[in-house]
Amino acid sequence: MNDTVTSQTRKFMTSRPLQKKQIVIDILHPGKVTIAKTEIREKLARMYKTTPNVILVFGLKTHFGHDTTTSFGMIYNSLDCKKKNQPKHRLSRHGLCEQKKISRKQQKERKNGMKKVRGTLNSRRIINFKKK
Amino acid sequence: LLAAGGMLESDLSNAVTLLKNLQEQVMAVTAQVQALTKKVQAGAYPTEKGLSFLEVKDQLLLMYLMDLSHLILDKASGGSLRGHAAVLRLVEIRTVLEKLRPLDQKLKYQIDKLVKTAVTGSLSENDPLRFKPHPSNMMSKLSSEDEEEGEAEDGHSEASGKKSVKGVAKKYVPPRLVPVHYDETEAEQEKKLLERAKRRALSSSVIRELKEQYSDAPEEIRDARHPHVTRQSQEDQHRINYEESMMVRLSVSKREKGRRKRAHVMSSQLHSLTHFSDISALTGGTARLDEDQNPIKRKKIPKKGRKKKGFRRRR
């Protein structure tokens, strides 16, 4: 990161039960586009002397008309803690988890099909068998 | 030439007297310095257990003196000071001493106190270090007294003991037992609205400035919070606080977006510059309607059933 980009951290809190530290980051980037999450992770890693793979940055919001961005960061004690405590979509952004990609149309068709059917799978099988 | 010669003569007599004074003073100073060096060599001033900061200062000052005397010697024997090595050394020592000065200021209080204790042998009476912490002062004495009283009375000890142990003052809410007839007519409602508008007008900026103009009291200047705090800005602040403490991002509904846009447009134009708050209640004109003052009444959710979970949005 260049010298022109400055960041300031606020609301630092350590959470022992969740094995993490959480933080609110304010980034000033005059004349530039919003800073990428990977760069913010590296900067946090340098600040807190850990590796970037236990750090998670999300919720970036750039204030309209100003050159500041507010984001949230979480620094976990280890990679395992991170894997256990974070939702899958965030882990998949870091490549730690694979998310199933069922298309929206198919999900809806399945749901509408299930509306017409009554009973659990087993009971339906029994009924079908009896019909035959 | 004669005038220059005359000046030289008067200067000469002055110079001779000055030199004699200098000689006397130098002899006195050398005697003192020799006495000091004898004492230091005898070990009368041990500095092992003292502040190293002060020792550094001492050494630096001594070095400064040595260099200075070297320079004076050279100059007195007719040499030039240009490019003299001692000048550079002097400058260096001087800068270090100047940098030490703020540290000296900060340590002044501590050093003074140490010296005082060393001299007098004990701490003064007003010294706050003498006061021990008393955790028993932290406990509320009222509740402990009640408890003791409750235990003493055997008659109704349990009930009173329980009540006084709670100790938290709760606001008294009268019980709603019987429904009361609602008798407010149109006229009374209008009167109430007028009263409210009057009160609001009295505390508006226009009337306040008039009051200040005619009152005899001195003018108060307060460090005021943002003077144009609107409902929208307060809600935005509430939302930001929630987001940062919960570490989530809330979605903004269409209604909310519209409100924000309207508020922004109103404030960014110069429209609101000349629009002061409505004092028609006092002056007797037609009332100007503002969304903040007359909000559209929506169905109220009962306060008892409402849970604190989640972010409560304004409908």
CSV table of C-alpha atoms in Angstrom, one decimal:
chain,number,residue,atom,x,y,z
A,1,MET,CA,0.0,0.0,0.0
A,2,ASN,CA,1.2,3.5,-0.7
A,3,ASP,CA,1.8,6.1,1.9
A,4,THR,CA,-1.2,8.0,0.7
A,5,VAL,CA,-3.5,5.3,2.0
A,6,THR,CA,-4.0,5.5,5.8
A,7,SER,CA,-6.0,3.2,8.0
A,8,GLN,CA,-7.3,3.7,11.5
A,9,THR,CA,-8.7,1.0,13.7
A,10,ARG,CA,-11.6,1.5,16.2
A,11,LYS,CA,-13.7,-0.6,18.6
A,12,PHE,CA,-11.1,-3.3,19.2
A,13,MET,CA,-12.5,-6.2,21.1
A,14,THR,CA,-11.1,-9.6,22.1
A,15,SER,CA,-13.6,-12.5,22.2
A,16,ARG,CA,-12.1,-15.4,24.1
A,17,PRO,CA,-15.0,-17.8,23.6
A,18,LEU,CA,-15.0,-17.3,19.9
A,19,GLN,CA,-11.2,-17.2,19.8
A,20,LYS,CA,-10.9,-14.0,17.8
A,21,LYS,CA,-10.4,-10.3,17.9
A,22,GLN,CA,-12.8,-8.0,16.1
A,23,ILE,CA,-12.1,-4.6,14.9
A,24,VAL,CA,-13.6,-1.7,12.8
A,25,ILE,CA,-11.2,-0.3,10.2
A,26,ASP,CA,-11.5,3.2,8.7
A,27,ILE,CA,-9.4,3.6,5.5
A,28,LEU,CA,-8.6,6.9,3.9
A,29,HIS,CA,-7.8,6.6,0.2
A,30,PRO,CA,-7.8,10.0,-1.4
A,31,GLY,CA,-8.0,9.9,-5.2
A,32,LYS,CA,-8.2,6.1,-5.4
A,33,VAL,CA,-10.8,3.4,-5.8
A,34,THR,CA,-11.8,1.3,-2.8
A,35,ILE,CA,-8.9,-0.8,-1.5
A,36,ALA,CA,-9.2,-4.5,-2.2
A,37,LYS,CA,-9.9,-6.8,0.8
A,38,THR,CA,-6.6,-8.8,0.2
A,39,GLU,CA,-4.6,-5.6,0.7
A,40,ILE,CA,-6.4,-4.8,3.9
A,41,ARG,CA,-5.8,-8.3,5.2
A,42,GLU,CA,-2.1,-7.9,4.5
A,43,LYS,CA,-2.0,-4.6,6.3
A,44,LEU,CA,-3.8,-6.0,9.3
A,45,ALA,CA,-1.4,-9.0,9.3
A,46,ARG,CA,1.5,-6.7,9.5
A,47,MET,CA,-0.1,-4.6,12.3
A,48,TYR,CA,-1.0,-7.6,14.4
A,49,LYS,CA,1.9,-9.8,13.5
A,50,THR,CA,0.0,-12.8,12.1
A,51,THR,CA,-0.4,-14.4,8.8
A,52,PRO,CA,-3.1,-13.1,6.4
A,53,ASN,CA,-4.9,-16.4,6.2
A,54,VAL,CA,-6.4,-16.1,9.7
A,55,ILE,CA,-7.7,-12.6,9.0
A,56,LEU,CA,-11.1,-12.0,7.6
A,57,VAL,CA,-12.3,-8.6,6.2
A,58,PHE,CA,-15.9,-8.0,5.2
A,59,GLY,CA,-18.6,-5.4,5.1
A,60,LEU,CA,-16.7,-2.7,3.1
A,61,LYS,CA,-18.7,0.4,2.7
A,62,THR,CA,-17.3,3.5,0.9
A,63,HIS,CA,-19.0,6.7,1.9
A,64,PHE,CA,-20.5,8.5,-1.1
A,65,GLY,CA,-18.6,11.6,-1.9
A,66,HIS,CA,-15.8,11.0,0.5
A,67,ASP,CA,-12.6,9.1,0.2
A,68,THR,CA,-13.1,6.9,3.2
A,69,THR,CA,-14.2,3.3,3.6
A,70,THR,CA,-15.4,1.6,6.7
A,71,SER,CA,-14.9,-2.2,7.1
A,72,PHE,CA,-15.0,-4.9,9.7
A,73,GLY,CA,-12.2,-7.3,10.4
A,74,MET,CA,-11.8,-10.4,12.4
A,75,ILE,CA,-8.5,-11.9,13.4
A,76,TYR,CA,-8.7,-15.5,14.5
A,77,ASN,CA,-6.3,-17.4,16.7
A,78,SER,CA,-5.8,-20.2,14.2
A,79,LEU,CA,-7.2,-21.4,10.9
A,80,ASP,CA,-9.3,-24.1,12.5
A,81,CYS,CA,-11.1,-21.5,14.7
A,82,LYS,CA,-11.8,-19.5,11.5
A,83,LYS,CA,-13.2,-22.6,9.7
A,84,LYS,CA,-15.5,-23.4,12.6
A,85,ASN,CA,-16.9,-20.0,13.3
A,86,GLN,CA,-17.4,-18.4,9.9
A,87,PRO,CA,-20.3,-18.9,7.5
A,88,LYS,CA,-19.6,-20.8,4.3
A,89,HIS,CA,-19.9,-18.0,1.9
A,90,ARG,CA,-17.1,-16.1,3.6
A,91,LEU,CA,-14.9,-19.1,3.7
A,92,SER,CA,-15.5,-19.8,0.1
A,93,ARG,CA,-14.2,-16.3,-0.7
A,94,HIS,CA,-10.9,-17.5,0.7
A,95,GLY,CA,-11.0,-20.8,-1.0
A,96,LEU,CA,-11.5,-22.8,2.2
A,97,CYS,CA,-14.9,-24.2,1.4
A,98,GLU,CA,-16.8,-25.3,-1.6
A,99,GLN,CA,-20.4,-24.1,-2.0
A,100,LYS,CA,-22.9,-26.0,-4.0
A,101,LYS,CA,-24.1,-24.1,-7.0
A,102,ILE,CA,-27.7,-25.1,-7.5
A,103,SER,CA,-29.2,-22.6,-9.9
A,104,ARG,CA,-32.1,-20.4,-8.5
A,105,LYS,CA,-34.5,-21.7,-11.1
A,106,GLN,CA,-33.9,-25.3,-10.1
A,107,GLN,CA,-34.3,-24.6,-6.4
A,108,LYS,CA,-37.7,-22.9,-7.1
A,109,GLU,CA,-38.9,-25.8,-9.3
A,110,ARG,CA,-38.0,-28.3,-6.6
A,111,LYS,CA,-39.8,-26.3,-3.9
A,112,ASN,CA,-42.9,-26.0,-6.0
A,113,GLY,CA,-42.8,-29.7,-6.8
A,114,MET,CA,-42.7,-30.5,-3.1
A,115,LYS,CA,-45.8,-28.5,-2.5
A,116,LYS,CA,-47.9,-31.0,-4.4
A,117,VAL,CA,-46.5,-34.0,-2.5
A,118,ARG,CA,-47.7,-34.9,1.0
A,119,GLY,CA,-45.9,-37.0,3.6
A,120,THR,CA,-42.4,-38.0,4.2
A,121,LEU,CA,-40.3,-39.9,1.7
A,122,ASN,CA,-40.8,-43.3,3.5
A,123,SER,CA,-44.5,-43.0,3.7
A,124,ARG,CA,-44.7,-42.0,0.1
A,125,ARG,CA,-42.7,-45.0,-0.9
A,126,ILE,CA,-45.0,-47.2,1.0
A,127,ILE,CA,-48.1,-45.7,-0.6
A,128,ASN,CA,-46.6,-46.1,-4.1
A,129,PHE,CA,-45.7,-49.7,-3.4
A,130,LYS,CA,-49.2,-50.4,-2.2
A,131,LYS,CA,-50.7,-48.8,-5.2
A,132,LYS,CA,-48.7,-50.9,-7.5
B,1,LEU,CA,43.6,60.0,15.0
B,2,LEU,CA,43.7,61.9,18.3
B,3,ALA,CA,40.1,61.0,19.1
B,4,ALA,CA,40.8,57.4,18.4
B,5,GLY,CA,43.8,57.6,20.6
B,6,GLY,CA,41.7,59.2,23.4
B,7,MET,CA,39.2,56.4,23.2
B,8,LEU,CA,41.9,53.8,23.4
B,9,GLU,CA,43.3,55.4,26.6
B,10,SER,CA,40.0,55.3,28.5
B,11,ASP,CA,39.4,51.8,27.3
B,12,LEU,CA,42.9,50.9,28.5
B,13,SER,CA,42.2,51.9,32.1
B,14,ASN,CA,38.9,50.0,32.0
B,15,ALA,CA,40.6,46.9,30.5
B,16,VAL,CA,43.3,46.9,33.3
B,17,THR,CA,40.7,47.0,36.1
B,18,LEU,CA,38.7,44.3,34.4
B,19,LEU,CA,41.7,42.1,34.0
B,20,LYS,CA,42.6,42.5,37.7
B,21,ASN,CA,39.0,41.5,38.7
B,22,LEU,CA,39.2,38.6,36.3
B,23,GLN,CA,42.4,37.4,38.0
B,24,GLU,CA,40.9,37.5,41.5
B,25,GLN,CA,37.8,35.7,40.4
B,26,VAL,CA,39.8,33.0,38.6
B,27,MET,CA,41.9,32.4,41.7
B,28,ALA,CA,38.7,32.0,43.8
B,29,VAL,CA,37.1,29.7,41.3
B,30,THR,CA,40.2,27.5,41.0
B,31,ALA,CA,40.3,27.1,44.8
B,32,GLN,CA,36.7,26.0,44.9
B,33,VAL,CA,37.1,23.6,41.9
B,34,GLN,CA,40.2,22.0,43.6
B,35,ALA,CA,38.3,21.5,46.8
B,36,LEU,CA,35.4,19.8,44.8
B,37,THR,CA,37.8,17.5,42.9
B,38,LYS,CA,39.4,16.4,46.1
B,39,LYS,CA,36.0,15.6,47.6
B,40,VAL,CA,34.9,13.7,44.4
B,41,GLN,CA,38.1,11.7,44.3
B,42,ALA,CA,37.6,10.9,48.0
B,43,GLY,CA,34.3,9.4,47.0
B,44,ALA,CA,32.0,11.8,48.9
B,45,TYR,CA,29.4,11.8,46.1
B,46,PRO,CA,28.5,8.2,45.1
B,47,THR,CA,26.2,8.2,42.1
B,48,GLU,CA,25.7,4.4,41.6
B,49,LYS,CA,22.2,4.2,43.0
B,50,GLY,CA,21.0,7.6,41.7
B,51,LEU,CA,19.1,8.6,38.5
B,52,SER,CA,21.3,7.8,35.5
B,53,PHE,CA,19.5,10.6,33.7
B,54,LEU,CA,21.0,13.1,36.1
B,55,GLU,CA,24.5,11.5,35.8
B,56,VAL,CA,24.3,11.9,32.0
B,57,LYS,CA,23.4,15.5,32.4
B,58,ASP,CA,26.4,16.0,34.8
B,59,GLN,CA,28.8,14.4,32.4
B,60,LEU,CA,27.5,16.4,29.4
B,61,LEU,CA,27.8,19.7,31.3
B,62,LEU,CA,31.4,18.8,32.3
B,63,MET,CA,32.3,18.1,28.7
B,64,TYR,CA,30.7,21.3,27.7
B,65,LEU,CA,32.8,23.2,30.2
B,66,MET,CA,36.0,21.5,29.1
B,67,ASP,CA,35.4,22.4,25.4
B,68,LEU,CA,34.5,25.9,26.3
B,69,SER,CA,37.7,26.4,28.3
B,70,HIS,CA,39.7,25.0,25.5
B,71,LEU,CA,38.2,27.5,23.1
B,72,ILE,CA,38.8,30.4,25.5
B,73,LEU,CA,42.4,29.3,25.8
B,74,ASP,CA,42.9,29.3,22.1
B,75,LYS,CA,41.2,32.6,21.6
B,76,ALA,CA,43.1,34.3,24.4
B,77,SER,CA,46.4,33.2,22.9
B,78,GLY,CA,45.4,34.8,19.6
B,79,GLY,CA,44.2,31.8,17.6
B,80,SER,CA,41.2,31.8,15.3
B,81,LEU,CA,38.0,29.9,16.1
B,82,ARG,CA,37.1,29.1,12.5
B,83,GLY,CA,36.7,25.4,11.8
B,84,HIS,CA,37.9,24.6,15.4
B,85,ALA,CA,37.0,21.0,16.3
B,86,ALA,CA,35.8,22.1,19.7
B,87,VAL,CA,33.1,24.2,18.2
B,88,LEU,CA,31.4,21.2,16.6
B,89,ARG,CA,31.7,19.3,19.8
B,90,LEU,CA,30.1,22.2,21.7
B,91,VAL,CA,27.2,22.3,19.2
B,92,GLU,CA,26.6,18.6,19.6
B,93,ILE,CA,26.6,18.7,23.4
B,94,ARG,CA,24.3,21.7,23.3
B,95,THR,CA,21.7,20.0,21.1
B,96,VAL,CA,21.7,16.9,23.4
B,97,LEU,CA,21.2,19.1,26.4
B,98,GLU,CA,18.3,20.9,24.8
B,99,LYS,CA,16.6,17.6,24.0
B,100,LEU,CA,17.0,16.5,27.6
B,101,ARG,CA,15.3,19.6,28.9
B,102,PRO,CA,11.6,18.4,28.3
B,103,LEU,CA,12.5,15.1,30.0
B,104,ASP,CA,13.8,17.2,32.9
B,105,GLN,CA,10.5,19.0,33.1
B,106,LYS,CA,8.6,15.7,33.3
B,107,LEU,CA,10.9,14.3,36.0
B,108,LYS,CA,11.0,17.5,38.0
B,109,TYR,CA,8.1,16.5,40.3
B,110,GLN,CA,9.5,13.1,41.0
B,111,ILE,CA,13.0,14.4,41.7
B,112,ASP,CA,11.7,17.1,44.0
B,113,LYS,CA,9.7,14.6,46.0
B,114,LEU,CA,12.7,12.3,46.3
B,115,VAL,CA,14.9,15.1,47.5
B,116,LYS,CA,12.3,16.1,50.0
B,117,THR,CA,12.0,12.6,51.4
B,118,ALA,CA,15.8,12.3,51.6
B,119,VAL,CA,16.1,15.6,53.5
B,120,THR,CA,13.1,15.3,55.8
B,121,GLY,CA,13.2,11.6,56.2
B,122,SER,CA,9.4,11.0,55.9
B,123,LEU,CA,6.5,11.8,53.6
B,124,SER,CA,4.4,14.9,54.2
B,125,GLU,CA,1.0,14.7,55.7
B,126,ASN,CA,-0.9,15.7,52.5
B,127,ASP,CA,0.9,13.1,50.4
B,128,PRO,CA,-1.7,11.1,48.5
B,129,LEU,CA,0.7,8.1,48.6
B,130,ARG,CA,-0.1,7.7,52.2
B,131,PHE,CA,-3.8,6.9,51.5
B,132,LYS,CA,-4.5,3.2,51.3
B,133,PRO,CA,-7.4,1.9,49.3
B,134,HIS,CA,-10.4,1.0,51.4
B,135,PRO,CA,-12.6,-1.5,49.5
B,136,SER,CA,-15.2,-1.3,52.3
B,137,ASN,CA,-15.9,2.3,51.2
B,138,MET,CA,-17.1,1.0,47.9
B,139,MET,CA,-20.0,-1.0,49.4
B,140,SER,CA,-23.3,0.8,49.8
B,141,LYS,CA,-23.8,1.5,53.4
B,142,LEU,CA,-27.6,1.9,53.1
B,143,SER,CA,-28.3,-1.7,52.1
B,144,SER,CA,-26.1,-3.1,54.8
B,145,GLU,CA,-27.9,-1.1,57.4
B,146,ASP,CA,-31.3,-2.3,56.2
B,147,GLU,CA,-30.2,-5.8,56.2
B,148,GLU,CA,-29.0,-5.6,59.8
B,149,GLU,CA,-32.3,-4.0,60.8
B,150,GLY,CA,-34.3,-6.7,59.0
B,151,GLU,CA,-32.5,-9.4,60.7
B,152,ALA,CA,-32.9,-7.8,64.1
B,153,GLU,CA,-36.7,-7.7,63.8
B,154,ASP,CA,-38.0,-11.2,64.0
B,155,GLY,CA,-41.6,-10.3,63.3
B,156,HIS,CA,-41.8,-9.4,59.7
B,157,SER,CA,-38.1,-9.8,59.0
B,158,GLU,CA,-38.3,-11.8,55.8
B,159,ALA,CA,-40.5,-9.6,53.8
B,160,SER,CA,-38.8,-6.3,54.7
B,161,GLY,CA,-35.4,-7.9,54.3
B,162,LYS,CA,-36.2,-9.0,50.8
B,163,LYS,CA,-37.6,-5.6,49.8
B,164,SER,CA,-34.7,-3.6,51.1
B,165,VAL,CA,-32.1,-5.9,49.7
B,166,LYS,CA,-33.4,-5.2,46.2
B,167,GLY,CA,-32.7,-1.5,46.7
B,168,VAL,CA,-33.2,-0.5,43.1
B,169,ALA,CA,-35.7,2.4,42.7
B,170,LYS,CA,-38.4,1.5,40.2
B,171,LYS,CA,-40.8,4.1,38.8
B,172,TYR,CA,-44.2,3.9,40.3
B,173,VAL,CA,-46.8,3.0,37.7
B,174,PRO,CA,-50.4,3.2,38.9
B,175,PRO,CA,-52.4,0.1,38.1
B,176,ARG,CA,-55.0,0.4,35.3
B,177,LEU,CA,-57.9,-1.3,36.9
B,178,VAL,CA,-61.1,0.5,35.7
B,179,PRO,CA,-61.6,1.9,32.2
B,180,VAL,CA,-62.1,5.7,32.3
B,181,HIS,CA,-64.3,7.5,29.9
B,182,TYR,CA,-62.4,9.5,27.2
B,183,ASP,CA,-64.0,12.9,27.1
B,184,GLU,CA,-61.7,15.0,25.0
B,185,THR,CA,-63.7,17.1,22.7
B,186,GLU,CA,-62.4,18.7,19.5
B,187,ALA,CA,-61.9,22.1,21.2
B,188,GLU,CA,-59.8,20.5,23.9
B,189,GLN,CA,-57.7,18.6,21.4
B,190,GLU,CA,-57.1,21.8,19.5
B,191,LYS,CA,-56.1,23.6,22.7
B,192,LYS,CA,-53.7,20.9,23.5
B,193,LEU,CA,-52.1,21.1,20.0
B,194,LEU,CA,-51.8,24.8,20.4
B,195,GLU,CA,-50.2,24.5,23.8
B,196,ARG,CA,-47.6,22.1,22.4
B,197,ALA,CA,-46.9,24.3,19.4
B,198,LYS,CA,-46.5,27.3,21.8
B,199,ARG,CA,-44.0,25.4,23.9
B,200,ARG,CA,-42.0,24.4,20.9
B,201,ALA,CA,-42.0,27.9,19.5
B,202,LEU,CA,-40.8,29.3,22.8
B,203,SER,CA,-37.7,27.2,22.6
B,204,SER,CA,-36.9,27.9,19.0
B,205,SER,CA,-33.8,29.8,18.0
B,206,VAL,CA,-35.6,33.0,17.0
B,207,ILE,CA,-37.3,33.5,20.3
B,208,ARG,CA,-34.1,32.5,22.2
B,209,GLU,CA,-32.1,35.1,20.4
B,210,LEU,CA,-34.7,37.8,21.2
B,211,LYS,CA,-34.5,36.8,24.8
B,212,GLU,CA,-30.8,37.1,24.8
B,213,GLN,CA,-31.0,40.5,23.3
B,214,TYR,CA,-33.3,41.9,26.0
B,215,SER,CA,-32.1,40.1,29.1
B,216,ASP,CA,-29.5,41.4,31.5
B,217,ALA,CA,-27.9,38.0,32.1
B,218,PRO,CA,-24.4,37.5,30.7
B,219,GLU,CA,-24.1,35.8,27.3
B,220,GLU,CA,-23.4,32.1,27.6
B,221,ILE,CA,-21.3,30.4,24.9
B,222,ARG,CA,-21.7,26.7,25.0
B,223,ASP,CA,-19.9,24.1,23.0
B,224,ALA,CA,-23.0,22.9,21.3
B,225,ARG,CA,-23.5,19.7,19.5
B,226,HIS,CA,-24.5,19.9,15.8
B,227,PRO,CA,-27.1,22.7,15.7
B,228,HIS,CA,-29.1,21.2,12.9
B,229,VAL,CA,-29.6,17.7,14.3
B,230,THR,CA,-32.5,16.2,12.5
B,231,ARG,CA,-34.4,13.1,13.1
B,232,GLN,CA,-32.9,11.5,10.1
B,233,SER,CA,-29.3,12.2,11.2
B,234,GLN,CA,-30.0,10.8,14.6
B,235,GLU,CA,-31.4,7.6,13.1
B,236,ASP,CA,-28.4,7.3,10.8
B,237,GLN,CA,-26.2,7.6,13.8
B,238,HIS,CA,-28.2,4.9,15.6
B,239,ARG,CA,-27.9,2.7,12.6
B,240,ILE,CA,-24.1,3.2,12.3
B,241,ASN,CA,-23.6,2.4,16.0
B,242,TYR,CA,-25.6,-0.8,15.7
B,243,GLU,CA,-23.7,-1.9,12.6
B,244,GLU,CA,-20.3,-1.3,14.2
B,245,SER,CA,-21.1,-3.0,17.5
B,246,MET,CA,-22.8,-6.0,15.9
B,247,MET,CA,-20.4,-6.2,12.9
B,248,VAL,CA,-23.2,-6.7,10.4
B,249,ARG,CA,-24.4,-4.6,7.5
B,250,LEU,CA,-28.1,-3.8,7.6
B,251,SER,CA,-30.2,-3.4,4.4
B,252,VAL,CA,-31.8,-0.1,3.6
B,253,SER,CA,-35.5,-0.3,2.6
B,254,LYS,CA,-36.9,1.8,-0.2
B,255,ARG,CA,-38.8,4.0,2.2
B,256,GLU,CA,-35.6,4.6,4.1
B,257,LYS,CA,-33.7,5.5,0.9
B,258,GLY,CA,-36.4,7.9,-0.1
B,259,ARG,CA,-36.3,9.6,3.3
B,260,ARG,CA,-32.6,9.9,3.2
B,261,LYS,CA,-32.7,11.3,-0.3
B,262,ARG,CA,-35.3,13.9,0.6
B,263,ALA,CA,-33.3,14.9,3.7
B,264,HIS,CA,-30.1,15.2,1.7
B,265,VAL,CA,-31.8,17.2,-1.0
B,266,MET,CA,-33.3,19.6,1.5
B,267,SER,CA,-30.1,20.2,3.4
B,268,SER,CA,-27.9,20.5,0.3
B,269,GLN,CA,-30.0,23.2,-1.2
B,270,LEU,CA,-30.0,26.6,0.3
B,271,HIS,CA,-33.7,26.1,0.9
B,272,SER,CA,-33.4,25.7,4.6
B,273,LEU,CA,-31.2,28.7,5.1
B,274,THR,CA,-34.1,31.1,5.4
B,275,HIS,CA,-36.6,28.8,6.9
B,276,PHE,CA,-36.6,29.1,10.7
B,277,SER,CA,-38.7,27.1,13.1
B,278,ASP,CA,-42.4,27.8,13.1
B,279,ILE,CA,-43.4,30.4,15.7
B,280,SER,CA,-46.9,30.9,14.4
B,281,ALA,CA,-48.3,29.6,17.7
B,282,LEU,CA,-47.1,32.8,19.3
B,283,THR,CA,-47.6,35.2,16.5
B,284,GLY,CA,-51.0,33.8,15.5
B,285,GLY,CA,-50.6,32.9,11.9
B,286,THR,CA,-51.1,29.8,9.9
B,287,ALA,CA,-49.1,26.8,10.9
B,288,ARG,CA,-46.5,25.4,8.6
B,289,LEU,CA,-46.4,21.6,8.5
B,290,ASP,CA,-43.1,19.8,8.7
B,291,GLU,CA,-42.8,16.0,8.6
B,292,ASP,CA,-40.7,15.9,11.8
B,293,GLN,CA,-43.3,17.8,13.8
B,294,ASN,CA,-46.4,16.1,12.5
B,295,PRO,CA,-45.5,12.5,11.8
B,296,ILE,CA,-48.2,10.3,10.3
B,297,LYS,CA,-49.5,8.2,13.1
B,298,ARG,CA,-48.9,4.5,12.7
B,299,LYS,CA,-50.1,1.6,14.7
B,300,LYS,CA,-48.2,1.3,17.9
B,301,ILE,CA,-46.6,-2.0,18.8
B,302,PRO,CA,-47.2,-2.8,22.5
B,303,LYS,CA,-44.0,-2.1,24.4
B,304,LYS,CA,-44.3,-5.1,26.5
B,305,GLY,CA,-44.3,-7.6,23.7
B,306,ARG,CA,-41.5,-6.0,21.7
B,307,LYS,CA,-38.2,-7.8,22.0
B,308,LYS,CA,-34.9,-6.0,21.7
B,309,LYS,CA,-33.5,-8.5,19.2
B,310,GLY,CA,-32.6,-7.1,15.9
B,311,PHE,CA,-32.5,-3.6,14.7
B,312,ARG,CA,-35.8,-1.7,15.2
B,313,ARG,CA,-36.6,0.1,12.0
B,314,ARG,CA,-38.8,3.1,11.7
B,315,ARG,CA,-41.8,2.2,9.5
